[in-house]
Tab-separated table of C-alpha atoms and ligand atoms in Angstrom:
chain	number	residue	atom	x	y	z
A	1	MET	CA	0.000	0.000	0.000
A	2	ASN	CA	1.167	3.458	-0.808
A	3	ARG	CA	0.573	6.285	1.643
A	4	LYS	CA	0.339	8.962	-1.019
A	5	THR	CA	-2.451	7.102	-2.848
A	6	TYR	CA	-4.229	6.382	0.419
A	7	ASN	CA	-4.282	10.085	1.323
A	8	ALA	CA	-5.335	11.020	-2.191
A	9	ALA	CA	-8.161	8.465	-1.937
A	10	LYS	CA	-9.393	10.140	1.261
A	11	LYS	CA	-9.209	13.510	-0.450
A	12	THR	CA	-11.206	12.225	-3.427
A	13	LEU	CA	-13.963	11.029	-1.105
A	14	GLU	CA	-13.937	14.429	0.608
A	15	ASN	CA	-14.121	16.302	-2.679
A	16	ASN	CA	-17.033	14.171	-3.836
A	17	CYS	CA	-18.981	14.689	-0.621
A	18	TYR	CA	-22.325	16.477	-0.942
A	19	ALA	CA	-24.336	17.485	2.122
A	20	ILE	CA	-28.074	17.517	1.684
A	21	ASN	CA	-30.989	18.457	3.883
A	22	LEU	CA	-33.309	15.475	4.101
A	23	HIS	CA	-36.335	15.572	6.367
A	24	ASN	CA	-34.656	18.378	8.374
A	25	GLN	CA	-31.452	16.454	8.774
A	26	LEU	CA	-28.172	17.341	7.108
A	27	LEU	CA	-26.786	14.132	5.582
A	28	ARG	CA	-23.516	13.688	3.739
A	29	ARG	CA	-23.542	11.504	0.651
A	30	THR	CA	-20.843	10.742	-1.889
A	31	LEU	CA	-21.212	11.342	-5.615
A	32	PRO	CA	-19.446	8.852	-7.883
A	33	SER	CA	-17.746	11.630	-9.892
A	34	ARG	CA	-18.247	15.353	-10.272
A	35	GLU	CA	-17.378	15.021	-13.962
A	36	PHE	CA	-20.696	13.313	-14.717
A	37	TYR	CA	-22.312	11.174	-11.986
A	38	VAL	CA	-23.565	14.001	-9.769
A	39	HIS	CA	-26.282	12.105	-7.863
A	40	GLN	CA	-26.214	9.190	-5.437
A	41	TRP	CA	-25.921	5.668	-6.883
A	42	ASN	CA	-27.071	2.640	-4.932
A	43	TRP	CA	-24.254	0.107	-5.131
A	44	ASP	CA	-21.587	2.810	-5.388
A	45	SER	CA	-22.734	4.202	-2.055
A	46	ALA	CA	-22.804	0.748	-0.513
A	47	THR	CA	-19.128	0.467	-1.476
A	48	HIS	CA	-18.242	3.995	-0.326
A	49	ALA	CA	-19.683	3.207	3.091
A	50	MET	CA	-17.459	0.125	3.438
A	51	ALA	CA	-14.455	2.456	3.175
A	52	LEU	CA	-15.913	5.351	5.140
A	53	ILE	CA	-16.582	3.139	8.150
A	54	HIS	CA	-12.796	2.937	8.548
A	55	ILE	CA	-12.213	6.685	8.414
A	56	ASP	CA	-15.387	8.445	9.558
A	57	GLU	CA	-18.092	6.250	11.059
A	58	MET	CA	-20.809	8.915	11.174
A	59	ARG	CA	-20.294	9.802	7.542
A	60	ALA	CA	-20.547	6.117	6.614
A	61	TYR	CA	-23.929	5.865	8.362
A	62	GLU	CA	-25.105	9.058	6.689
A	63	GLU	CA	-24.189	7.612	3.297
A	64	ILE	CA	-26.566	4.711	3.911
A	65	TYR	CA	-29.291	6.815	5.567
A	66	SER	CA	-29.220	9.139	2.609
A	67	LEU	CA	-29.597	6.203	0.228
A	68	LEU	CA	-32.465	4.816	2.286
A	69	SER	CA	-34.197	8.186	2.262
A	70	GLY	CA	-35.132	7.386	-1.336
A	71	GLN	CA	-36.710	4.023	-0.480
A	72	TRP	CA	-40.202	3.598	-1.885
A	73	VAL	CA	-43.190	2.628	0.248
A	74	ASN	CA	-43.226	-0.731	-1.549
A	75	GLY	CA	-39.659	-1.405	-0.323
A	76	LEU	CA	-37.693	-0.686	-3.521
A	77	ILE	CA	-34.313	0.973	-2.999
A	78	PRO	CA	-33.774	2.811	-6.279
A	79	HIS	CA	-30.544	2.848	-8.235
A	80	ILE	CA	-30.307	6.674	-8.233
A	81	ILE	CA	-31.308	9.201	-5.590
A	82	PHE	CA	-31.260	12.540	-7.380
A	83	ASN	CA	-29.635	15.662	-6.043
A	84	PRO	CA	-31.869	18.656	-6.551
A	85	SER	CA	-30.415	21.356	-8.821
A	86	GLU	CA	-27.932	19.071	-10.601
A	87	THR	CA	-28.650	18.852	-14.312
A	88	ARG	CA	-25.469	17.463	-15.803
A	89	TYR	CA	-26.593	13.839	-15.742
A	90	PHE	CA	-29.006	12.313	-18.233
A	91	PRO	CA	-31.561	10.731	-17.774
A	92	GLY	CA	-32.749	12.989	-14.962
A	93	PRO	CA	-35.843	12.772	-12.717
A	94	ASP	CA	-38.361	13.772	-15.418
A	95	ILE	CA	-37.515	10.690	-17.471
A	96	TRP	CA	-38.352	8.402	-14.559
A	97	ASP	CA	-41.317	10.302	-13.152
A	98	THR	CA	-41.539	8.127	-10.070
A	99	GLU	CA	-42.928	10.546	-7.499
A	100	LYS	CA	-46.560	9.522	-8.012
A	101	THR	CA	-45.836	5.863	-7.283
A	102	SER	CA	-42.856	5.910	-4.964
A	103	GLY	CA	-44.661	7.433	-2.016
A	104	THR	CA	-41.618	9.588	-1.262
A	105	THR	CA	-41.033	13.222	-2.116
A	106	ILE	CA	-37.432	12.486	-2.973
A	107	ALA	CA	-36.766	12.191	-6.694
A	108	THR	CA	-35.364	8.794	-7.636
A	109	SER	CA	-35.046	6.417	-10.558
A	110	GLY	CA	-37.483	3.487	-10.746
A	111	ILE	CA	-35.147	0.530	-10.983
A	112	THR	CA	-32.665	-0.932	-8.515
A	113	GLN	CA	-29.063	-2.191	-8.531
A	114	PRO	CA	-27.349	-5.279	-7.052
A	115	PRO	CA	-28.327	-5.393	-3.345
A	116	LEU	CA	-24.835	-4.720	-2.036
A	117	ILE	CA	-26.335	-2.335	0.524
A	118	THR	CA	-27.225	-5.200	2.878
A	119	ILE	CA	-23.738	-6.674	2.713
A	120	SER	CA	-22.257	-3.248	3.299
A	121	ALA	CA	-24.562	-2.382	6.214
A	122	PHE	CA	-23.732	-5.611	8.032
A	123	TYR	CA	-20.032	-5.110	7.374
A	124	MET	CA	-20.244	-1.571	8.778
A	125	TYR	CA	-22.012	-2.828	11.864
A	126	LYS	CA	-19.320	-5.455	12.496
A	127	THR	CA	-16.433	-3.076	11.822
A	128	ALA	CA	-17.462	0.108	13.645
A	129	LYS	CA	-15.519	0.972	16.793
A	130	ASP	CA	-18.253	3.010	18.454
A	131	ARG	CA	-20.601	0.171	19.438
A	132	ASN	CA	-23.396	2.457	20.622
A	133	GLN	CA	-23.670	4.171	17.281
A	134	ALA	CA	-23.385	0.805	15.550
A	135	ARG	CA	-26.401	-0.489	17.454
A	136	ILE	CA	-28.404	2.635	16.618
A	137	PHE	CA	-27.508	2.117	12.980
A	138	GLN	CA	-28.520	-1.528	13.202
A	139	LYS	CA	-31.882	-0.638	14.688
A	140	ASN	CA	-32.530	1.982	12.027
A	141	VAL	CA	-31.580	-0.011	8.986
A	142	ILE	CA	-32.769	-3.558	9.614
A	143	PRO	CA	-36.501	-2.893	8.989
A	144	LYS	CA	-35.652	-1.061	5.767
A	145	LEU	CA	-33.395	-3.825	4.529
A	146	VAL	CA	-36.029	-6.425	5.387
A	147	ALA	CA	-38.597	-4.426	3.385
A	148	TYR	CA	-36.188	-4.251	0.438
A	149	HIS	CA	-35.521	-7.997	0.451
A	150	GLU	CA	-39.241	-8.747	0.715
A	151	HIS	CA	-39.894	-6.388	-2.182
A	152	LEU	CA	-37.284	-8.081	-4.364
A	153	LYS	CA	-38.494	-11.563	-3.542
A	154	LYS	CA	-42.154	-10.716	-4.131
A	155	TYR	CA	-41.825	-8.834	-7.415
A	156	ARG	CA	-38.688	-10.275	-8.936
A	157	ASP	CA	-39.170	-13.937	-8.164
A	158	PRO	CA	-42.932	-14.458	-8.460
A	159	GLU	CA	-42.381	-18.065	-9.562
A	160	ASN	CA	-40.214	-18.754	-6.495
A	161	SER	CA	-37.290	-20.109	-8.496
A	162	GLY	CA	-34.624	-18.645	-6.225
A	163	LEU	CA	-33.433	-16.374	-9.048
A	164	LEU	CA	-34.504	-12.730	-9.216
A	165	THR	CA	-35.373	-11.103	-12.524
A	166	ILE	CA	-33.793	-7.831	-13.585
A	167	ILE	CA	-35.819	-5.548	-15.844
A	168	HIS	CA	-33.143	-3.242	-17.208
A	169	PRO	CA	-29.434	-3.682	-18.034
A	170	TRP	CA	-28.702	-0.857	-15.583
A	171	GLU	CA	-30.026	-2.982	-12.732
A	172	SER	CA	-27.084	-5.337	-13.192
A	173	GLY	CA	-24.584	-2.557	-12.464
A	174	THR	CA	-22.685	-3.848	-15.521
A	175	ASP	CA	-24.833	-1.713	-17.809
A	176	ASN	CA	-23.316	-2.258	-21.202
A	177	SER	CA	-22.184	-5.869	-20.811
A	178	PRO	CA	-22.568	-8.167	-23.838
A	179	ARG	CA	-24.743	-10.343	-21.569
A	180	TRP	CA	-27.664	-8.154	-22.658
A	181	ASP	CA	-26.976	-8.048	-26.384
A	182	ASN	CA	-29.341	-10.814	-27.527
A	183	VAL	CA	-32.229	-9.636	-25.380
A	184	LEU	CA	-31.827	-5.988	-26.341
A	185	GLN	CA	-31.535	-6.818	-30.033
A	186	GLN	CA	-35.041	-8.246	-29.889
A	187	ILE	CA	-36.284	-4.695	-29.353
A	188	ASP	CA	-36.688	-3.450	-32.896
A	189	ILE	CA	-35.199	0.034	-33.253
A	190	GLY	CA	-37.932	0.841	-35.788
A	191	SER	CA	-40.616	0.275	-33.166
A	192	ILE	CA	-39.090	2.835	-30.772
A	193	PRO	CA	-41.041	6.114	-31.020
A	194	ASP	CA	-39.170	9.060	-32.545
A	195	ARG	CA	-39.822	11.180	-29.476
A	196	ILE	CA	-37.662	8.760	-27.435
A	197	LYS	CA	-34.872	8.872	-29.986
A	198	GLU	CA	-35.027	12.667	-30.015
A	199	THR	CA	-34.901	12.778	-26.224
A	200	VAL	CA	-31.763	10.636	-26.320
A	201	ASN	CA	-30.141	12.601	-29.144
A	202	GLU	CA	-30.781	15.909	-27.436
A	203	GLY	CA	-30.503	14.910	-23.810
A	204	ARG	CA	-27.608	12.465	-23.649
A	205	THR	CA	-24.569	13.970	-21.939
A	206	ASP	CA	-22.256	11.016	-21.174
A	207	ASN	CA	-20.964	10.948	-24.752
A	208	LYS	CA	-20.367	14.705	-24.758
A	209	LEU	CA	-18.758	15.067	-21.340
A	210	GLY	CA	-16.798	11.832	-21.762
A	211	GLU	CA	-15.079	10.011	-24.632
A	212	LEU	CA	-17.468	8.639	-27.247
A	213	ASP	CA	-15.585	5.329	-27.558
A	214	ASP	CA	-15.875	4.644	-23.837
A	215	ARG	CA	-19.665	4.906	-23.770
A	216	PRO	CA	-22.568	2.752	-24.994
A	217	LYS	CA	-23.603	3.027	-28.638
A	218	VAL	CA	-26.623	5.091	-29.600
A	219	TYR	CA	-28.886	2.102	-30.403
A	220	ASP	CA	-28.262	0.738	-26.915
A	221	TYR	CA	-29.246	4.088	-25.481
A	222	TYR	CA	-32.485	4.181	-27.480
A	223	ARG	CA	-33.370	0.792	-26.036
A	224	TYR	CA	-32.434	1.780	-22.480
A	225	LEU	CA	-34.731	4.783	-22.685
A	226	TYR	CA	-37.460	2.829	-24.442
A	227	LEU	CA	-37.586	0.539	-21.412
A	228	THR	CA	-37.722	3.361	-18.858
A	229	ASP	CA	-40.441	5.064	-20.903
A	230	LEU	CA	-42.505	1.877	-20.987
A	231	TYR	CA	-42.239	1.396	-17.237
A	232	LYS	CA	-43.118	5.016	-16.579
A	233	ASN	CA	-46.256	4.568	-18.703
A	234	TRP	CA	-47.064	1.417	-16.739
A	235	GLN	CA	-46.744	3.540	-13.607
A	236	TRP	CA	-44.027	1.353	-12.171
A	237	ASP	CA	-46.372	-1.612	-11.763
A	238	PHE	CA	-43.710	-4.256	-11.184
A	239	VAL	CA	-46.087	-7.198	-11.589
A	240	LYS	CA	-46.881	-6.028	-15.106
A	241	ILE	CA	-43.290	-5.014	-15.833
A	242	VAL	CA	-41.803	-8.374	-14.908
A	243	ARG	CA	-44.507	-10.201	-16.886
A	244	GLU	CA	-44.672	-8.035	-19.999
A	245	SER	CA	-41.416	-6.144	-20.400
A	246	PRO	CA	-39.280	-6.888	-23.468
A	247	PHE	CA	-36.343	-7.150	-21.070
A	248	ALA	CA	-36.464	-9.681	-18.207
A	249	VAL	CA	-33.351	-11.644	-17.311
A	250	LYS	CA	-32.134	-13.887	-14.493
A	251	ASP	CA	-28.614	-12.499	-14.114
A	252	ILE	CA	-25.772	-14.344	-12.443
A	253	LEU	CA	-24.047	-11.291	-10.904
A	254	PHE	CA	-27.237	-9.837	-9.449
A	255	ASN	CA	-28.296	-13.190	-8.027
A	256	ALA	CA	-24.894	-13.993	-6.538
A	257	ILE	CA	-25.031	-10.695	-4.643
A	258	TRP	CA	-28.645	-11.422	-3.676
A	259	CYS	CA	-27.564	-14.757	-2.189
A	260	TYR	CA	-24.762	-13.166	-0.171
A	261	ALA	CA	-27.049	-10.290	0.877
A	262	ASN	CA	-29.510	-12.777	2.373
A	263	ASP	CA	-26.697	-14.320	4.356
A	264	SER	CA	-25.729	-10.843	5.644
A	265	LEU	CA	-29.317	-10.001	6.545
A	266	ALA	CA	-29.778	-13.299	8.359
A	267	GLN	CA	-26.582	-12.713	10.352
A	268	PHE	CA	-27.645	-9.145	11.076
A	269	LEU	CA	-30.959	-10.381	12.505
A	270	GLU	CA	-29.317	-13.208	14.416
A	271	GLU	CA	-27.039	-10.624	16.067
A	272	THR	CA	-30.090	-8.863	17.489
A	273	GLY	CA	-31.514	-12.091	18.871
A	274	LYS	CA	-34.044	-12.293	16.034
A	275	GLY	CA	-32.977	-15.732	14.898
A	276	LYS	CA	-36.564	-16.635	14.104
A	277	ASP	CA	-36.947	-13.732	11.664
A	278	ALA	CA	-33.612	-14.665	10.115
A	279	LYS	CA	-34.813	-18.110	9.032
A	280	LYS	CA	-36.668	-16.874	5.962
A	281	PHE	CA	-33.540	-15.195	4.623
A	282	ARG	CA	-31.477	-18.319	5.261
A	283	VAL	CA	-33.993	-20.260	3.157
A	284	TRP	CA	-33.787	-17.691	0.351
A	285	GLU	CA	-30.001	-17.724	0.549
A	286	GLN	CA	-29.794	-21.501	0.108
A	287	GLN	CA	-32.503	-21.564	-2.547
A	288	THR	CA	-30.551	-19.042	-4.639
A	289	ARG	CA	-27.282	-20.893	-4.096
A	290	ASP	CA	-28.845	-24.132	-5.386
A	291	ALA	CA	-30.409	-22.300	-8.319
A	292	ILE	CA	-27.068	-20.709	-9.261
A	293	GLN	CA	-25.407	-24.100	-9.112
A	294	SER	CA	-27.940	-25.454	-11.623
A	295	LEU	CA	-26.883	-22.769	-14.150
A	296	TRP	CA	-23.401	-24.219	-14.655
A	297	ASN	CA	-22.544	-25.692	-18.015
A	298	SER	CA	-19.571	-28.014	-17.652
A	299	HIS	CA	-18.726	-27.975	-21.350
A	300	SER	CA	-18.331	-24.197	-21.696
A	301	GLN	CA	-17.436	-23.764	-17.996
A	302	ILE	CA	-19.874	-20.879	-17.818
A	303	PHE	CA	-22.766	-20.102	-15.483
A	304	LYS	CA	-25.544	-19.258	-17.875
A	305	LEU	CA	-28.132	-16.492	-17.571
A	306	ILE	CA	-31.786	-17.034	-18.431
A	307	ASN	CA	-33.745	-14.727	-20.662
A	308	VAL	CA	-37.247	-14.936	-19.164
A	309	THR	CA	-38.744	-12.160	-21.269
A	310	GLN	CA	-42.530	-12.544	-21.714
A	311	GLY	CA	-42.604	-16.150	-20.531
A	312	LYS	CA	-39.567	-17.308	-22.536
A	313	LYS	CA	-36.817	-19.458	-21.083
A	314	ILE	CA	-33.720	-19.015	-23.220
A	315	SER	CA	-30.185	-19.682	-21.995
A	316	ILE	CA	-27.553	-16.990	-22.439
A	317	TYR	CA	-23.886	-17.996	-22.448
A	318	GLU	CA	-21.466	-15.095	-22.395
A	319	ASP	CA	-17.895	-15.194	-21.130
A	320	THR	CA	-17.764	-12.147	-18.861
A	321	ILE	CA	-16.517	-11.272	-15.388
A	322	ALA	CA	-19.990	-12.116	-14.007
A	323	ASN	CA	-19.071	-15.790	-14.396
A	324	PHE	CA	-16.897	-15.545	-11.271
A	325	LEU	CA	-19.531	-14.019	-9.026
A	326	PRO	CA	-20.904	-17.402	-7.839
A	327	LEU	CA	-17.735	-17.455	-5.683
A	328	LEU	CA	-19.361	-14.739	-3.619
A	329	ALA	CA	-22.483	-16.879	-3.203
A	330	LYS	CA	-20.435	-19.916	-2.114
A	331	ALA	CA	-22.102	-21.694	-5.014
A	332	VAL	CA	-19.017	-23.252	-6.553
A	333	THR	CA	-17.948	-26.919	-6.330
A	334	LYS	CA	-14.328	-28.016	-5.989
A	335	THR	CA	-13.988	-28.878	-9.674
A	336	GLN	CA	-15.618	-25.631	-10.740
A	337	LEU	CA	-13.311	-23.722	-8.425
A	338	THR	CA	-10.225	-25.127	-10.147
A	339	GLN	CA	-11.694	-24.352	-13.552
A	340	LEU	CA	-12.603	-20.794	-12.568
A	341	ILE	CA	-9.127	-20.163	-11.111
A	342	ASN	CA	-7.555	-21.437	-14.323
A	343	GLN	CA	-9.677	-19.035	-16.348
A	344	LEU	CA	-8.792	-16.110	-14.093
A	345	LEU	CA	-5.083	-16.856	-14.389
A	346	ASP	CA	-5.139	-17.472	-18.118
A	347	PRO	CA	-3.363	-14.563	-19.912
A	348	LYS	CA	-5.490	-15.233	-22.980
A	349	LYS	CA	-8.697	-14.813	-20.964
A	350	TYR	CA	-8.647	-12.778	-17.753
A	351	TRP	CA	-5.044	-12.385	-16.575
A	352	SER	CA	-4.232	-9.291	-18.611
A	353	PRO	CA	-1.417	-6.917	-17.569
A	354	VAL	CA	-4.010	-4.869	-15.635
A	355	PRO	CA	-6.592	-7.453	-14.561
A	356	LEU	CA	-9.458	-8.294	-14.463
A	357	PRO	CA	-11.063	-7.333	-17.786
A	358	SER	CA	-14.847	-7.131	-17.735
A	359	ILE	CA	-15.120	-9.729	-20.469
A	360	ALA	CA	-12.679	-12.432	-21.554
A	361	LEU	CA	-9.899	-11.097	-23.792
A	362	ASP	CA	-10.719	-13.824	-26.313
A	363	ASN	CA	-14.447	-13.070	-26.333
A	364	PRO	CA	-15.136	-11.804	-29.876
A	365	LYS	CA	-17.131	-8.953	-28.350
A	366	PHE	CA	-14.102	-7.608	-26.455
A	367	GLU	CA	-13.583	-3.843	-26.885
A	368	LEU	CA	-10.628	-2.118	-25.273
A	369	THR	CA	-12.285	1.070	-24.077
A	370	ARG	CA	-16.059	0.644	-24.175
A	371	TYR	CA	-17.468	0.319	-20.713
A	372	TRP	CA	-18.309	-3.144	-19.447
A	373	ARG	CA	-17.136	-4.680	-22.726
A	374	GLY	CA	-13.431	-5.003	-21.910
A	375	PRO	CA	-12.000	-2.518	-19.386
A	376	SER	CA	-11.050	-3.557	-15.843
A	377	TRP	CA	-13.205	-2.245	-12.987
A	378	PRO	CA	-12.202	-2.091	-9.306
A	379	ILE	CA	-15.725	-3.069	-8.204
A	380	THR	CA	-15.753	-6.442	-9.944
A	381	ASN	CA	-12.192	-7.092	-8.751
A	382	LEU	CA	-13.404	-6.397	-5.225
A	383	LEU	CA	-16.364	-8.765	-5.521
A	384	ILE	CA	-14.063	-11.533	-6.763
A	385	ILE	CA	-11.548	-10.855	-3.988
A	386	GLU	CA	-14.378	-11.214	-1.462
A	387	GLY	CA	-15.665	-14.292	-3.261
A	388	LEU	CA	-12.267	-16.008	-3.099
A	389	ARG	CA	-12.290	-15.343	0.622
A	390	ASN	CA	-15.026	-17.952	0.930
A	391	TYR	CA	-12.535	-20.512	-0.331
A	392	GLU	CA	-9.384	-19.207	1.313
A	393	MET	CA	-8.701	-22.512	2.995
A	394	SER	CA	-7.609	-23.645	-0.417
A	395	ASN	CA	-4.066	-22.562	-1.114
A	396	PRO	CA	-4.475	-21.528	-4.768
A	397	CYS	CA	-7.431	-19.311	-3.790
A	398	LYS	CA	-5.534	-17.479	-1.099
A	399	LYS	CA	-2.636	-16.893	-3.477
A	400	LEU	CA	-4.879	-15.668	-6.255
A	401	GLN	CA	-6.814	-13.432	-3.897
A	402	LEU	CA	-3.595	-11.726	-2.776
A	403	LYS	CA	-2.487	-11.336	-6.377
A	404	ILE	CA	-5.751	-9.620	-7.339
A	405	ILE	CA	-5.560	-7.333	-4.298
A	406	LYS	CA	-2.011	-6.336	-5.258
A	407	LYS	CA	-2.861	-5.805	-8.906
A	408	THR	CA	-5.974	-3.761	-8.069
A	409	MET	CA	-4.089	-1.503	-5.699
A	410	SER	CA	-1.165	-0.999	-8.031
A	411	MET	CA	-3.550	-0.215	-10.897
A	412	ILE	CA	-5.039	2.568	-8.770
A	413	GLU	CA	-1.618	3.750	-7.550
A	414	LYS	CA	-0.298	3.929	-11.092
A	415	TYR	CA	-3.255	5.350	-12.954
A	416	GLY	CA	-5.269	7.230	-10.330
A	417	PHE	CA	-8.948	7.100	-9.375
A	418	SER	CA	-10.556	6.373	-12.665
A	419	GLU	CA	-13.959	4.887	-13.403
A	420	TYR	CA	-12.350	1.964	-15.252
A	421	TYR	CA	-8.970	1.003	-16.675
A	422	ASN	CA	-7.283	-0.205	-19.806
A	423	PRO	CA	-6.749	-3.958	-19.167
A	424	TYR	CA	-3.529	-3.839	-21.168
A	425	GLY	CA	-2.103	-0.958	-19.153
A	426	GLU	CA	0.820	0.478	-21.039
A	427	ASN	CA	1.544	-2.390	-23.435
A	428	THR	CA	-1.057	-1.352	-25.854
A	429	TYR	CA	-1.783	0.348	-29.122
A	430	THR	CA	-3.896	2.992	-27.441
A	431	LYS	CA	-2.082	5.437	-25.212
A	432	ARG	CA	-5.071	5.842	-22.929
A	433	LYS	CA	-4.621	4.148	-19.584
A	434	THR	CA	-7.568	5.538	-17.659
A	435	LEU	CA	-11.029	5.324	-19.059
A	436	GLY	CA	-14.459	6.738	-18.313
A	437	PHE	CA	-14.731	9.598	-15.844
A	438	GLY	CA	-12.079	10.662	-13.321
A	439	SER	CA	-11.786	11.442	-9.585
A	440	PHE	CA	-14.022	8.446	-9.070
A	441	SER	CA	-15.230	7.649	-5.559
A	442	TRP	CA	-15.555	3.889	-6.110
A	443	SER	CA	-11.915	3.468	-6.996
A	444	ALA	CA	-10.850	5.628	-4.032
A	445	ALA	CA	-13.178	3.760	-1.654
A	446	ILE	CA	-12.002	0.347	-2.814
A	447	TYR	CA	-8.378	1.356	-2.263
A	448	ILE	CA	-9.161	2.421	1.305
A	449	TYR	CA	-11.290	-0.653	2.013
A	450	LEU	CA	-8.622	-3.072	0.766
A	451	ALA	CA	-5.901	-1.287	2.733
A	452	HIS	CA	-7.845	-1.638	5.988
A	453	GLU	CA	-9.620	-4.927	5.519
A	454	TYR	CA	-6.540	-6.786	4.328
A	455	LYS	CA	-4.282	-5.015	6.841
A	456	LEU	CA	-2.033	-3.423	4.277
A	457	ILE	CA	-1.690	-0.152	6.117
A	458	THR	CA	2.005	0.329	6.658
A	459	PHE	CA	2.041	3.642	8.488
B	501	LIG	C1	-22.283	3.263	-14.406
B	501	LIG	C2	-22.021	1.835	-13.929
B	501	LIG	C3	-22.832	1.546	-12.671
B	501	LIG	C4	-22.529	2.607	-11.620
B	501	LIG	C5	-22.742	4.022	-12.156
B	501	LIG	C6	-22.262	5.098	-11.203
B	501	LIG	O1	-23.584	3.422	-14.803
B	501	LIG	O2	-22.317	0.918	-14.930
B	501	LIG	O3	-22.544	0.278	-12.180
B	501	LIG	O4	-23.324	2.403	-10.498
B	501	LIG	O5	-22.017	4.172	-13.364
B	501	LIG	O6	-20.917	4.918	-10.896
């Protein structure tokens, strides 16, 4: 660990801090990046809080309280909580138009993100030094997390399969991954109303503020906005959305985090002597683990996704970083573990000079700079590091985990706090080493978290 980078990481989190008056309380929240992402994002904040708990416990709690302030009466924790007066980001609150259905006066999006918040909240509770404050936090957040899990189970797994359905690529957190290509391509561009295309052409800012080649292509954006427009017209009726949307997928990354989140929630409840209430979440945890296990294809060595759009059941095989997330859900057998480790360490697949690329280097869809279609992201590295921890009794896992920690930290030390990174580092035909937007809170938070959690602080 490098002291200079550690201090710079703290500074980045300070610079991206935004205090907001919510229900007569001043709460500090962290924006992902002032260059573009000027609101609060769900799983980013969950990650920020895991770092903040090591440096400023109250601010860590505020990060989560602020996120929960946007929770809907039906339990949904949205993927964006908007900051009033910020206009740089598109699509803004008017595109979502959730206030009539959310039951909250706080402007939010209408979809969610991987439920990392539960994992983060339990981690914060365990880690905090001030036990009184930790117990207050526990008391405040548990009912909200329970409501969120019940919401997800009820609306996203109506058939009780153990696997939740996502209704938008953005819910996966890996927005532009090739995992969505086949499903999205079924939405005929010609059938998308011109007014939506015009809104995208006029409103989109990511491709103007950032590099065009780093961002999703225009047809993807038309489809993203077509989906949000549909859901807005259906007044965020999730029963209808899950049944009738042209995009409904059982995703491996989302479900692996869901499995782990149920384990965290169960432990959180058990800690408060509510072992009886915890049982339901233990059942959901195991049900999801078994369901994930059934998605493995031993020939391709890939955990498949299922396209469940409008009653379909079509397997999706795509070699991306999501394939390693079952490690986090403890859903991997011994043989699978060896095969996954071999893939991670294969220089032709995932062990690039700056690992881990978001899709396999030999996947024909690999693109060096376009987000989620090649570049390396600290967040997925972190989830794999934590996943390998479940298997750390095995020597190769421990070794690999340490290697990924080292590589992730040196990537950040060398190239700064970027949104994502060139997986080839400097040995490449493009000179660009950092990609996406800069001064990024996630990358700073992950550096701080790794330094503390893996005891790499040397000062
Ligand atoms: C991008 C990422 C998403 C993240 C958001 C804010 O949309 O795909 O995972 O939450 O940026 O950082």
